[in-house]
mmCIF file of C-alpha atoms and ligand atoms in Angstrom:
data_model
loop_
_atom_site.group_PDB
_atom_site.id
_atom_site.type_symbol
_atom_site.label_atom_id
_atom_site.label_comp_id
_atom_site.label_asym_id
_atom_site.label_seq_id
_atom_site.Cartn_x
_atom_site.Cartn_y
_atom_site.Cartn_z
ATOM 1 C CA UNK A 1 0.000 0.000 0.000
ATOM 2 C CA UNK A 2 0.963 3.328 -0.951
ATOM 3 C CA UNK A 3 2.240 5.878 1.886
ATOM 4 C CA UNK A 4 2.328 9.718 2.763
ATOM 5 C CA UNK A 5 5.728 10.500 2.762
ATOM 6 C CA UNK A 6 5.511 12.831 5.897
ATOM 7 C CA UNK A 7 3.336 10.206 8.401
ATOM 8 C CA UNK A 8 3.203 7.064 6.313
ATOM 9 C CA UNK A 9 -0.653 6.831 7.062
ATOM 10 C CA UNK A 10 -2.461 5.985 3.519
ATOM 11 C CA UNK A 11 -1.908 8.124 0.473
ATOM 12 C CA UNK A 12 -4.892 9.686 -1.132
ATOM 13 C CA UNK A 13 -2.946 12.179 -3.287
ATOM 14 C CA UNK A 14 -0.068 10.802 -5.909
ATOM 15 C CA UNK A 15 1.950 13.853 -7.144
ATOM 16 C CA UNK A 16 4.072 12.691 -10.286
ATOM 17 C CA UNK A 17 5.623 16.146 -10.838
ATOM 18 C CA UNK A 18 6.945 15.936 -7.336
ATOM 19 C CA UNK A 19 7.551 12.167 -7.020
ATOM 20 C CA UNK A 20 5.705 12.458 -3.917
ATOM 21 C CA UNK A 21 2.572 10.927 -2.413
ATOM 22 C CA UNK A 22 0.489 12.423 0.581
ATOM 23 C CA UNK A 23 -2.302 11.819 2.995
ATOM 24 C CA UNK A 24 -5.036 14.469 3.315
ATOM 25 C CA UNK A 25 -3.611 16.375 5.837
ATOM 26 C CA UNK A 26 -0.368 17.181 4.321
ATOM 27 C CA UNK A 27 -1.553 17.510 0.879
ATOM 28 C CA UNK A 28 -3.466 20.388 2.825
ATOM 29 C CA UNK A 29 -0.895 21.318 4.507
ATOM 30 C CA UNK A 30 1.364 21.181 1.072
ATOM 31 C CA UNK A 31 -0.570 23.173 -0.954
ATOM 32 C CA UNK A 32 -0.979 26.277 1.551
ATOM 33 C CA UNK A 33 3.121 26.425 1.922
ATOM 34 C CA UNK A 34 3.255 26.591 -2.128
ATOM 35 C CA UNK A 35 1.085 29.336 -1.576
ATOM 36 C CA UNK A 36 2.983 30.943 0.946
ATOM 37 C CA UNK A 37 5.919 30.638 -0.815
ATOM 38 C CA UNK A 38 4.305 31.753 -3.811
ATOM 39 C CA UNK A 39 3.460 35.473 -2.112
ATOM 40 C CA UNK A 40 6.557 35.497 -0.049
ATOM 41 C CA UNK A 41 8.880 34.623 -3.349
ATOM 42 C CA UNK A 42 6.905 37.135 -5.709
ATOM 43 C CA UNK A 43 6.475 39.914 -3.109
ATOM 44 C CA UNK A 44 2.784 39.716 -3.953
ATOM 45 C CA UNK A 45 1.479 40.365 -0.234
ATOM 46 C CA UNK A 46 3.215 43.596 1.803
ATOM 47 C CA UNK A 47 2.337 43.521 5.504
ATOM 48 C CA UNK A 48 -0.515 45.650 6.067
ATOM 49 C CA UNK A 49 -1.736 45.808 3.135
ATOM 50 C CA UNK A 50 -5.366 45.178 2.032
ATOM 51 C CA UNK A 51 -5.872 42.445 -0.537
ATOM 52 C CA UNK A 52 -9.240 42.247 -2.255
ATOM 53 C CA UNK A 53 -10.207 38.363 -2.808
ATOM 54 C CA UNK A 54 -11.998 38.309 -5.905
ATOM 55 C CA UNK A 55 -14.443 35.509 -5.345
ATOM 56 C CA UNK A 56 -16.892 33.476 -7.914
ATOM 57 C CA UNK A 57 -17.741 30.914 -5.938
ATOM 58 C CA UNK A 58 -15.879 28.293 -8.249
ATOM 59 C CA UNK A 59 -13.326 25.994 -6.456
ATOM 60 C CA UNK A 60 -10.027 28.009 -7.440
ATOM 61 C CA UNK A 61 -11.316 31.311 -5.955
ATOM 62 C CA UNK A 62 -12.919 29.742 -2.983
ATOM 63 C CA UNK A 63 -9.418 27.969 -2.368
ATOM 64 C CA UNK A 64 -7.707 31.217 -2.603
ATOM 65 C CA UNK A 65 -10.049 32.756 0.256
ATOM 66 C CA UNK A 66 -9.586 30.111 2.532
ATOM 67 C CA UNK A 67 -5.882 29.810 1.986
ATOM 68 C CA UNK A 68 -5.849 33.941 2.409
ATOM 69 C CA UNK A 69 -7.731 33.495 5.386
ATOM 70 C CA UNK A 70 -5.517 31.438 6.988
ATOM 71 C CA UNK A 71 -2.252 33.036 5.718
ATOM 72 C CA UNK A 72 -3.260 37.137 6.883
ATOM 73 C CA UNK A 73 -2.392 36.623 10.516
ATOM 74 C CA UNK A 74 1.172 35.272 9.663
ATOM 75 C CA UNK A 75 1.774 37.681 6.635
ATOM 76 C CA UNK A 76 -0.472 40.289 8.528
ATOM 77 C CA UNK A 77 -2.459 41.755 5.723
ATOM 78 C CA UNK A 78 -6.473 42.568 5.718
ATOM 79 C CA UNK A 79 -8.508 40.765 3.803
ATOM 80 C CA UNK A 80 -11.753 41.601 1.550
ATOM 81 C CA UNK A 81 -13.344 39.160 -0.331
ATOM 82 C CA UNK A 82 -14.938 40.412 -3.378
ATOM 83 C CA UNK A 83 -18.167 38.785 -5.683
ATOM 84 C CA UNK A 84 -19.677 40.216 -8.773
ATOM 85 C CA UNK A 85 -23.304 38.980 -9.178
ATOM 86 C CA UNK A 86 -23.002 39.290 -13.117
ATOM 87 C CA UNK A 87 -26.872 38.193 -13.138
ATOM 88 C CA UNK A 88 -26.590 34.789 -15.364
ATOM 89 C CA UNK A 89 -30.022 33.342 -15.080
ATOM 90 C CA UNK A 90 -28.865 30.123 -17.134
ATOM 91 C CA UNK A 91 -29.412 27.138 -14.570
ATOM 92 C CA UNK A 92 -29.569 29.974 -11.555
ATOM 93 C CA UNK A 93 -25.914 30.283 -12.259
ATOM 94 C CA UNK A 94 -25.512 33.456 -10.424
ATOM 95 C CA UNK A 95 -27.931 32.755 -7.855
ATOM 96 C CA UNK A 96 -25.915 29.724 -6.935
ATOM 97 C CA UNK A 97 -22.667 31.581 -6.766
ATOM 98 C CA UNK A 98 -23.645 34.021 -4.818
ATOM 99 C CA UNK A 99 -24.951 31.805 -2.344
ATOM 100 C CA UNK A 100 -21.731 30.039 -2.500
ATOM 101 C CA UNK A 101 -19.398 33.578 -2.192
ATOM 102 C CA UNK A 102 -21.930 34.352 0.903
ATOM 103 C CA UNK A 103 -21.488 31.080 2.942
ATOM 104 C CA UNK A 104 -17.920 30.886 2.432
ATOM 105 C CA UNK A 105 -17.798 34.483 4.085
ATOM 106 C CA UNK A 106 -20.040 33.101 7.066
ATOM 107 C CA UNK A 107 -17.911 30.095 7.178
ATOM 108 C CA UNK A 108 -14.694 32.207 7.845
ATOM 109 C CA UNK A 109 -16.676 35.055 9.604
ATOM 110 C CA UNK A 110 -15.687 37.782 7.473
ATOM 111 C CA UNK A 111 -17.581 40.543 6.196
ATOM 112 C CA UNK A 112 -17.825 39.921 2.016
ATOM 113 C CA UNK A 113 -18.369 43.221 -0.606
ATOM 114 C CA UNK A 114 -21.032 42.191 -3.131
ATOM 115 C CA UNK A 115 -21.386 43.824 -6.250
ATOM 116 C CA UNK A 116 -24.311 43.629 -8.599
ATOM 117 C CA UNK A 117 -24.298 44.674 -12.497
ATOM 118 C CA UNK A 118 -27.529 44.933 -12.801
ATOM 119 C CA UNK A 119 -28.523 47.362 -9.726
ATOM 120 C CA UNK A 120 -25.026 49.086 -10.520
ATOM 121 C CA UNK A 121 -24.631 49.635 -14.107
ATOM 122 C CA UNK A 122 -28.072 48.796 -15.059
ATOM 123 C CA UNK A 123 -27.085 45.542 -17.122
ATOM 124 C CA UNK A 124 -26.250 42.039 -16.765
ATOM 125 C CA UNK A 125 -24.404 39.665 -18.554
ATOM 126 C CA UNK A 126 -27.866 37.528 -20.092
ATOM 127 C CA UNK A 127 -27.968 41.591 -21.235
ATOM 128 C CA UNK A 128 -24.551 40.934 -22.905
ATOM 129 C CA UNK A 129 -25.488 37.398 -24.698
ATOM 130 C CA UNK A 130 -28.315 38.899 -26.221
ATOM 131 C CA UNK A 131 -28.583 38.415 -29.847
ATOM 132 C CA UNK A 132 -28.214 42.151 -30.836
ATOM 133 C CA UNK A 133 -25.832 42.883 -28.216
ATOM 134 C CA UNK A 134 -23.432 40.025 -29.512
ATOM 135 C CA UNK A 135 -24.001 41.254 -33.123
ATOM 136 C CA UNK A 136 -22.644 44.886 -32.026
ATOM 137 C CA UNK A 137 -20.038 43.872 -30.197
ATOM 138 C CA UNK A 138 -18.074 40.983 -32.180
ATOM 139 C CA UNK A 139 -17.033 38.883 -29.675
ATOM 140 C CA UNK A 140 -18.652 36.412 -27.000
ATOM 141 C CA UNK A 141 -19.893 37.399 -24.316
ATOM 142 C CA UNK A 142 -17.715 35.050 -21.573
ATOM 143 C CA UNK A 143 -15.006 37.484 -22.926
ATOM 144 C CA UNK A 144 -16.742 40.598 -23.125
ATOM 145 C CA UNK A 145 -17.617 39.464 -19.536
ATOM 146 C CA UNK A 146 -14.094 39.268 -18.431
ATOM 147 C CA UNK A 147 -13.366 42.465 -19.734
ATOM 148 C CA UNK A 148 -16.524 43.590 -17.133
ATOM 149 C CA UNK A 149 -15.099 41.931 -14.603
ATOM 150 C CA UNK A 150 -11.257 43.124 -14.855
ATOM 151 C CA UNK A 151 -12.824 46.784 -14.563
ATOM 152 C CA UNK A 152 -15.019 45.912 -11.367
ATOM 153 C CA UNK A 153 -12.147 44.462 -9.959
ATOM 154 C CA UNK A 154 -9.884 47.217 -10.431
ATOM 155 C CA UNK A 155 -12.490 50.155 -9.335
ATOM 156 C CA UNK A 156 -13.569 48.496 -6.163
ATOM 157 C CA UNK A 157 -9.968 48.185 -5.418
ATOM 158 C CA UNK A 158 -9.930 51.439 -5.432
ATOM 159 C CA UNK A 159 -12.900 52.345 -3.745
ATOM 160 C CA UNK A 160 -12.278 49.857 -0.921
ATOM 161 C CA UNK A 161 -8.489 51.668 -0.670
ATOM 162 C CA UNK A 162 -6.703 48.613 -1.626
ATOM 163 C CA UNK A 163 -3.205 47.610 -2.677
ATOM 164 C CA UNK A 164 -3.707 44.366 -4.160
ATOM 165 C CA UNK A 165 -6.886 42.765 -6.166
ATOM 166 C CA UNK A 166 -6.278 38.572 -5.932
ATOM 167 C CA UNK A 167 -7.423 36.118 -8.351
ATOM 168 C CA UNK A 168 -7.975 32.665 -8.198
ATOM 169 C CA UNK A 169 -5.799 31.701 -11.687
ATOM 170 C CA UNK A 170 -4.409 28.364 -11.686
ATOM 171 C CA UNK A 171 -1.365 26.896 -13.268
ATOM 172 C CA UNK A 172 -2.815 24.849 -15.995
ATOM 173 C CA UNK A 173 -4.956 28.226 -16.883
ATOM 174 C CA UNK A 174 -1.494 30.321 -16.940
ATOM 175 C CA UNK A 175 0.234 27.682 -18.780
ATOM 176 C CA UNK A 176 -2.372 27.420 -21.689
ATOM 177 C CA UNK A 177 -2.656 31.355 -21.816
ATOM 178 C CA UNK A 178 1.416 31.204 -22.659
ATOM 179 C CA UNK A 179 1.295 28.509 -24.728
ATOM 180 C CA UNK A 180 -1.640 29.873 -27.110
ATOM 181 C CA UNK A 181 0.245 32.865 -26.580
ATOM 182 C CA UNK A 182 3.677 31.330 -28.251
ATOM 183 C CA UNK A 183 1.485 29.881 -30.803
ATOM 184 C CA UNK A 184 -0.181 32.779 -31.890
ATOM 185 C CA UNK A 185 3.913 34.401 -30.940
ATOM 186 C CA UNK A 186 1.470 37.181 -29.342
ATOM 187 C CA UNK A 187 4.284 39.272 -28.193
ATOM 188 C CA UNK A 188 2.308 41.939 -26.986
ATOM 189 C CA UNK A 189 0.009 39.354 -24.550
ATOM 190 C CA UNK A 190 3.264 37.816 -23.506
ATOM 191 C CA UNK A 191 4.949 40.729 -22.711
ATOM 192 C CA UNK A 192 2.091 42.202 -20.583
ATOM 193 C CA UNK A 193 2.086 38.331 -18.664
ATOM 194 C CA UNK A 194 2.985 38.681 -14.746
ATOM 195 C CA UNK A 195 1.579 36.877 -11.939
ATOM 196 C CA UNK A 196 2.324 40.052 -10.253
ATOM 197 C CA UNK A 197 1.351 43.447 -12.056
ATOM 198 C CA UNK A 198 1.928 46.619 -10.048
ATOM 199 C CA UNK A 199 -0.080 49.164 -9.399
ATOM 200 C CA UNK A 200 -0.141 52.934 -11.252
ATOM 201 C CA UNK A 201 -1.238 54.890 -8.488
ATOM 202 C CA UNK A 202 -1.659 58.233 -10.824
ATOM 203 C CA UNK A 203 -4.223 56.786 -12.933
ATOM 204 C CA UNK A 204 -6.080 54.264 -10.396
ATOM 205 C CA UNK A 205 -4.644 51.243 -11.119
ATOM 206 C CA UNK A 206 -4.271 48.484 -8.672
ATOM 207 C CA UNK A 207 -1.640 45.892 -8.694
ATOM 208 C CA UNK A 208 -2.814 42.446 -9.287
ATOM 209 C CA UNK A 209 -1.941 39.289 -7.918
ATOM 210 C CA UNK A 210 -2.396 35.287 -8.539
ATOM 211 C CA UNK A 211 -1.372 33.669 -5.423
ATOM 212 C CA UNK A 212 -2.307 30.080 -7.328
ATOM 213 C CA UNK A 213 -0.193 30.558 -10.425
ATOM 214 C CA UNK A 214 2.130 27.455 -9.351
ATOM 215 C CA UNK A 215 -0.751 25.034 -8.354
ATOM 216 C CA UNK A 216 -2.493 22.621 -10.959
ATOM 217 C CA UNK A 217 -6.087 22.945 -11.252
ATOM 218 C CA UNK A 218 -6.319 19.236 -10.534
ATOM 219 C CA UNK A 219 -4.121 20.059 -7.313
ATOM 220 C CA UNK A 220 -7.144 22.902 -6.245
ATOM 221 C CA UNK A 221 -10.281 20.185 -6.728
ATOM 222 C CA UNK A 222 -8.738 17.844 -4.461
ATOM 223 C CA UNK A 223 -7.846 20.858 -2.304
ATOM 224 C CA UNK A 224 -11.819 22.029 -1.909
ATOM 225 C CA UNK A 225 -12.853 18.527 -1.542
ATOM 226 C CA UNK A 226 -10.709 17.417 1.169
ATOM 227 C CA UNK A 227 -11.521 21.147 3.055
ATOM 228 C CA UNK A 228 -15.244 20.193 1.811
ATOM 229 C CA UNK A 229 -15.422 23.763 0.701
ATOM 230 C CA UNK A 230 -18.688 25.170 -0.569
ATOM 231 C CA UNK A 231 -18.393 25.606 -3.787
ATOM 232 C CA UNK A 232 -20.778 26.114 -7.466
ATOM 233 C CA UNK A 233 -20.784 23.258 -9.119
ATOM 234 C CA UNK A 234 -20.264 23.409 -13.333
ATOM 235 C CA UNK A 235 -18.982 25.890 -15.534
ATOM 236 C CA UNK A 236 -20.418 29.160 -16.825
ATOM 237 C CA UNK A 237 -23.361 28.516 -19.044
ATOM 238 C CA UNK A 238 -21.817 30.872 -21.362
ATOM 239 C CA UNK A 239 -18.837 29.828 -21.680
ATOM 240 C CA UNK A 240 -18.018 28.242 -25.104
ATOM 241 C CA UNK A 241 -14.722 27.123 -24.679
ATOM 242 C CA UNK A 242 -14.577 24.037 -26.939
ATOM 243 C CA UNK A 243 -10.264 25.676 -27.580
ATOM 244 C CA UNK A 244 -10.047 25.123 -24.013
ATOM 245 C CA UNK A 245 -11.042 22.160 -23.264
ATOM 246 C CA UNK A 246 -8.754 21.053 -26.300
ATOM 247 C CA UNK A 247 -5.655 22.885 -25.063
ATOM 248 C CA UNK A 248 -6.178 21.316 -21.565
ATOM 249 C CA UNK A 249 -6.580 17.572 -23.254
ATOM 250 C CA UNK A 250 -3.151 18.324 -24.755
ATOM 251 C CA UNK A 251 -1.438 19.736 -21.883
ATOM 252 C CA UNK A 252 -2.925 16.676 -19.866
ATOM 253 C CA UNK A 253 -1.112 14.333 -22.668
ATOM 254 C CA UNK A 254 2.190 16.343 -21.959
ATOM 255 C CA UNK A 255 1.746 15.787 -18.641
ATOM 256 C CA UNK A 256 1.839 12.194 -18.925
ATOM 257 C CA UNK A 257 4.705 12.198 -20.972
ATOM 258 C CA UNK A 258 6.851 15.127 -19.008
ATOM 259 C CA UNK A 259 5.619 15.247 -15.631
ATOM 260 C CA UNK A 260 5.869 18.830 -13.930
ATOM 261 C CA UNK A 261 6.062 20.467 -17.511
ATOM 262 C CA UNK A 262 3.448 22.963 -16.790
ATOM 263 C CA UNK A 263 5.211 24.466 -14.214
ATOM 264 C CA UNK A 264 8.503 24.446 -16.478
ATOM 265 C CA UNK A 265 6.695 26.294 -19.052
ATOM 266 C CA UNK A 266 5.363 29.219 -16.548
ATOM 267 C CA UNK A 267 9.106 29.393 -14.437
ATOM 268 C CA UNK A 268 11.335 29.179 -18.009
ATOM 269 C CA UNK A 269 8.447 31.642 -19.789
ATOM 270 C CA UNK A 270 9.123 34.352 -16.615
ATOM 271 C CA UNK A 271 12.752 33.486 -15.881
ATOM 272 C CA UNK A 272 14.506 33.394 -19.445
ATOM 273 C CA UNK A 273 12.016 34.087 -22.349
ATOM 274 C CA UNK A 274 9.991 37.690 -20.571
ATOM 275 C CA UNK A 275 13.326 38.825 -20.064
ATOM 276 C CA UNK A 276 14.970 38.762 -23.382
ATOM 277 C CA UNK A 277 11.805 39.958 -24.582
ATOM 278 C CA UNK A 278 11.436 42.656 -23.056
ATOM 279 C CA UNK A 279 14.888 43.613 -23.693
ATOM 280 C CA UNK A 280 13.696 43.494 -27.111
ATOM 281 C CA UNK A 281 10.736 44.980 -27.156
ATOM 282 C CA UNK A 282 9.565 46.628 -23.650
ATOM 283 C CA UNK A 283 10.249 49.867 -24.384
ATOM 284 C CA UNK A 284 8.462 50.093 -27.418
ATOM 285 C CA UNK A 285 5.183 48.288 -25.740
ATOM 286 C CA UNK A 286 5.826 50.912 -22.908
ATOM 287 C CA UNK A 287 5.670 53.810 -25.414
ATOM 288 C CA UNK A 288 2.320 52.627 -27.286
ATOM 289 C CA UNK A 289 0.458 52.160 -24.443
ATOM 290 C CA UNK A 290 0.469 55.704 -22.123
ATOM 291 C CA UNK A 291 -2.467 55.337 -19.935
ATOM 292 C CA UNK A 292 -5.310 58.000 -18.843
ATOM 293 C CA UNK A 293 -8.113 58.445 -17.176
ATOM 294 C CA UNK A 294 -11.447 57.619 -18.832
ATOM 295 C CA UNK A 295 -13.507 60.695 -19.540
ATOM 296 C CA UNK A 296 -16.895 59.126 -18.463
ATOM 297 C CA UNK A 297 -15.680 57.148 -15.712
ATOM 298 C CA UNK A 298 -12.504 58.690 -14.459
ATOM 299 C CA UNK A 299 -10.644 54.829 -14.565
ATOM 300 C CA UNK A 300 -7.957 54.133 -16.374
ATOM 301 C CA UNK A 301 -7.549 53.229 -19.980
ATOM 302 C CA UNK A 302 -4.841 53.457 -22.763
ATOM 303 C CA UNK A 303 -8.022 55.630 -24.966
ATOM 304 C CA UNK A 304 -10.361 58.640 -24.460
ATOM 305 C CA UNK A 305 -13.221 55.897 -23.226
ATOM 306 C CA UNK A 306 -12.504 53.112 -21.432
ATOM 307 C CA UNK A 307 -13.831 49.366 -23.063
ATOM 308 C CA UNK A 308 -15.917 49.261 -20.057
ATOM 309 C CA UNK A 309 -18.095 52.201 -20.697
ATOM 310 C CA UNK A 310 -18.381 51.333 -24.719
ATOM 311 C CA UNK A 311 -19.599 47.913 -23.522
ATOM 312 C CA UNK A 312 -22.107 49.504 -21.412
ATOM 313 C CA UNK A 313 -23.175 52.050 -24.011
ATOM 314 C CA UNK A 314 -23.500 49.430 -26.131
ATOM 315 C CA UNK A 315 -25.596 47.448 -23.990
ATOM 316 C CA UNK A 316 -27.828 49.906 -22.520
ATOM 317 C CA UNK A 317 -28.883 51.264 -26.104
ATOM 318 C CA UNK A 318 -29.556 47.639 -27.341
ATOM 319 C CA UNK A 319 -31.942 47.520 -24.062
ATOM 320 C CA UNK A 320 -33.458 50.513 -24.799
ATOM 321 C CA UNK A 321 -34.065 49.787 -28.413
ATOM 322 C CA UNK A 322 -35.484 45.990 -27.763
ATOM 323 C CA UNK A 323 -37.972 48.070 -25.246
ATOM 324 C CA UNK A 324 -39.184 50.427 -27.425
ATOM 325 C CA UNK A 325 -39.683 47.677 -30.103
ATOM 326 C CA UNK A 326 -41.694 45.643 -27.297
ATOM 327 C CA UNK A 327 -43.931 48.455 -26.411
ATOM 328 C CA UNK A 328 -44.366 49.516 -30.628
ATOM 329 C CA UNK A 329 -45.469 45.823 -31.002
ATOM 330 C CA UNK A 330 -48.201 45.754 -27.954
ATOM 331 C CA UNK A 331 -49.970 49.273 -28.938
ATOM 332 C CA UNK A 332 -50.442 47.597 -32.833
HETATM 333 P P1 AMP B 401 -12.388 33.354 -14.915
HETATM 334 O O1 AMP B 401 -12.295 34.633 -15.636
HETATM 335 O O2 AMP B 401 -13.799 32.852 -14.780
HETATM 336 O O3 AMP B 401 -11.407 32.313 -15.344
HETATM 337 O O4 AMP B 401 -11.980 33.701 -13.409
HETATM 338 C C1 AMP B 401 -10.690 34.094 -13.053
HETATM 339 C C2 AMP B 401 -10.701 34.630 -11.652
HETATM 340 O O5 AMP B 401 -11.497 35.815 -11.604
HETATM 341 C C3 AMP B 401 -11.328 33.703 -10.609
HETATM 342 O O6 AMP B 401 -10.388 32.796 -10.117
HETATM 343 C C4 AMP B 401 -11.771 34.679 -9.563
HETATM 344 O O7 AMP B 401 -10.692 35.076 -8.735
HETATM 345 C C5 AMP B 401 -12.196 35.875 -10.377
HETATM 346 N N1 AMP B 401 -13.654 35.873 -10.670
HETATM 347 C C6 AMP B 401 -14.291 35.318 -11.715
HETATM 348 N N2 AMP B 401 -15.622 35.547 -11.674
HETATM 349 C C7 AMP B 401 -15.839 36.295 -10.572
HETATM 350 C C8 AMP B 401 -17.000 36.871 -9.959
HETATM 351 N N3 AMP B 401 -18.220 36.728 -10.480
HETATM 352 N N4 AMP B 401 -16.834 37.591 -8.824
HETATM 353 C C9 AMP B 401 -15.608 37.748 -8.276
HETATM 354 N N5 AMP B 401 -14.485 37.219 -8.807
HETATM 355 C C10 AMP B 401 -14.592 36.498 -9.923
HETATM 356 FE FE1 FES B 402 -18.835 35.579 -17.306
HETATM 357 FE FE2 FES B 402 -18.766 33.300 -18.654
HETATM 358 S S1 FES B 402 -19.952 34.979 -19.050
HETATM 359 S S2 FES B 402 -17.716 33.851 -16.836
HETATM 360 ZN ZN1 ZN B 403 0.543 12.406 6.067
HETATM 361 ZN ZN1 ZN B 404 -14.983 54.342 -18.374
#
């Protein structure tokens, strides 16, 4: 039988990458180290700072607040975690998040910021997969959503005086986004890549972070299931991502073959290839991309109007126009 290597009860976990199998216990105990060595090796967590947890209520992010939770005494940071109700009606997806973000706050017994697009900005992201909304805008809307959600993150960083908004990005998700990023040999994506991105205090930007860049996705299921976290359960109902799913399939077949090699991929990208790169190139990437301030909403944005706002001009005239046609049709 096999055995943890720490207490030699039963392994449940068999790590290939590491050569190493583990009990419950100290694959819990594993994982939150990695983590901590994560934000201690990247600087990603000052002390007494305040670190916005940006939560959906999907295993990685619900990971990250519990692993947050239990690292801000040590590290000695505050903690705020963060949920956008993006009002997806598919299968009660939001409902069910929400409910997920809101016990996991109970759970830990902190006080959780919920924002809502719809009583906010008017919209919600059923609003964005509308037929004439997708027409107008060219692109689906689980992207057009994370542009959304990339602005909300940033301005309630700001509004809640924050130095750090945290996401809960895996390693398989980082590795894919490089490698279809090498493909593609999409120098300005890769340039921009950090699992750290500081913060440009003159035009409101706050730094991000991605405590779980070195852990596999695989490594954060078993993680909420031996916790028993409370999590949502299936994937957005919007999301089409049939590339995805491929690119996964064929990182899992790597895997097989070259244990460990997403985590090669991320460490060599950031250690050898960013930094030739942007000897290369970052200065001319720097130069292209001045950023301002947004002239409707005062956030910042490399052009006069930030994408947010055109998405929600966008949206709100589509809404207004499908209206007006509703009320033509019911006085003929
Ligand atoms: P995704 O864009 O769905 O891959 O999510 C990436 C990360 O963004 C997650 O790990 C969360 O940290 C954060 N996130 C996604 N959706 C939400 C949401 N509705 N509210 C708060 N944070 C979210
Ligand atoms: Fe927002 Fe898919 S539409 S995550
Ligand atoms: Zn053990
Ligand atoms: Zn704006």
């Amino acid at each position: 039988m096999k055995r943890c290597r720490f207490c030699g009860k039963t392994a449940e976990v068999s790590l290939r990458y590491a050569n190493m199998r583990l009990c419950r216990d100290h694959f819990i105990e594993y994982i939150e180290k990695r983590v901590l060595k994560t934000i201690e090796q990247y600087k990603m967590i000052r002390p007494n700072e305040r670190v916005v947890a940006a939560v959906s209520g999907g295993k990685d992010s619900v990971s990250l607040l519990h692993i947050l939770a239990k690292l801000r005494e040590k590290l000695r940071f505050d903690l705020v975690p963060l949920h956008i109700d993006l009002g997806i009606s598919v299968d009660d997806f939001s409902k069910r998040a929400l409910e997920a973000f809101r016990e996991n706050c109970k759970e830990l017994d902190i006080d959780g910021i919920v924002i809502s697009l719809k009583d906010e900005y008017g919209f919600t992201i059923d609003n964005v997969a509308s037929r004439s909304v997708r027409r107008r805008l060219r692109r689906p809307p689980c992207s057009v959503c994370g542009t959304i959600k990339r602005y909300l993150f940033n301005k309630a960083g700001v509004e809640l005086n924050a130095d750090r908004v945290a996401t809960g990005h895996n390693l398989t998700d980082e590795a894919i986004f490089l490698l279809q990023n090498l493909i593609d040999m999409n120098l300005d994506a890769l340039l921009r890549y950090d699992p750290v991105l500081p913060s440009v205090p003159d035009v409101g930007l706050i730094s991000k972070i991605k405590p779980l860049f070195q852990i596999y996705e695989f490594e954060l299921e078993l993680y909420a299931k031996f916790r028993d976290l409370k999590i949502v359960s299936g994937a957005c109902p919007y999301r089409a991502g049939s590339t995805l799913s491929e690119m996964k399939k064929i990182l899992d077949e790597l895997e097989n073959l070259r244990p460990g090699v997403s985590i090669v991929v991320v460490r060599n990208f950031l250690k050898k290839l960013k930094p030739a790169l942007e000897s290369k190139y970052g200065e001319q990437i720097k130069r292209e991309v001045p950023l301002r301030r947004c002239s409707i909403c005062n956030m910042a944005t490399p052009l006069d109007i930030c994408a947010f706002c055109k998405i929600r001009d966008v949206v709100l005239s589509e809404m207004r126009g499908n209206a007006a046609k509703d009320v033509s049709r019911a006085h003929q």
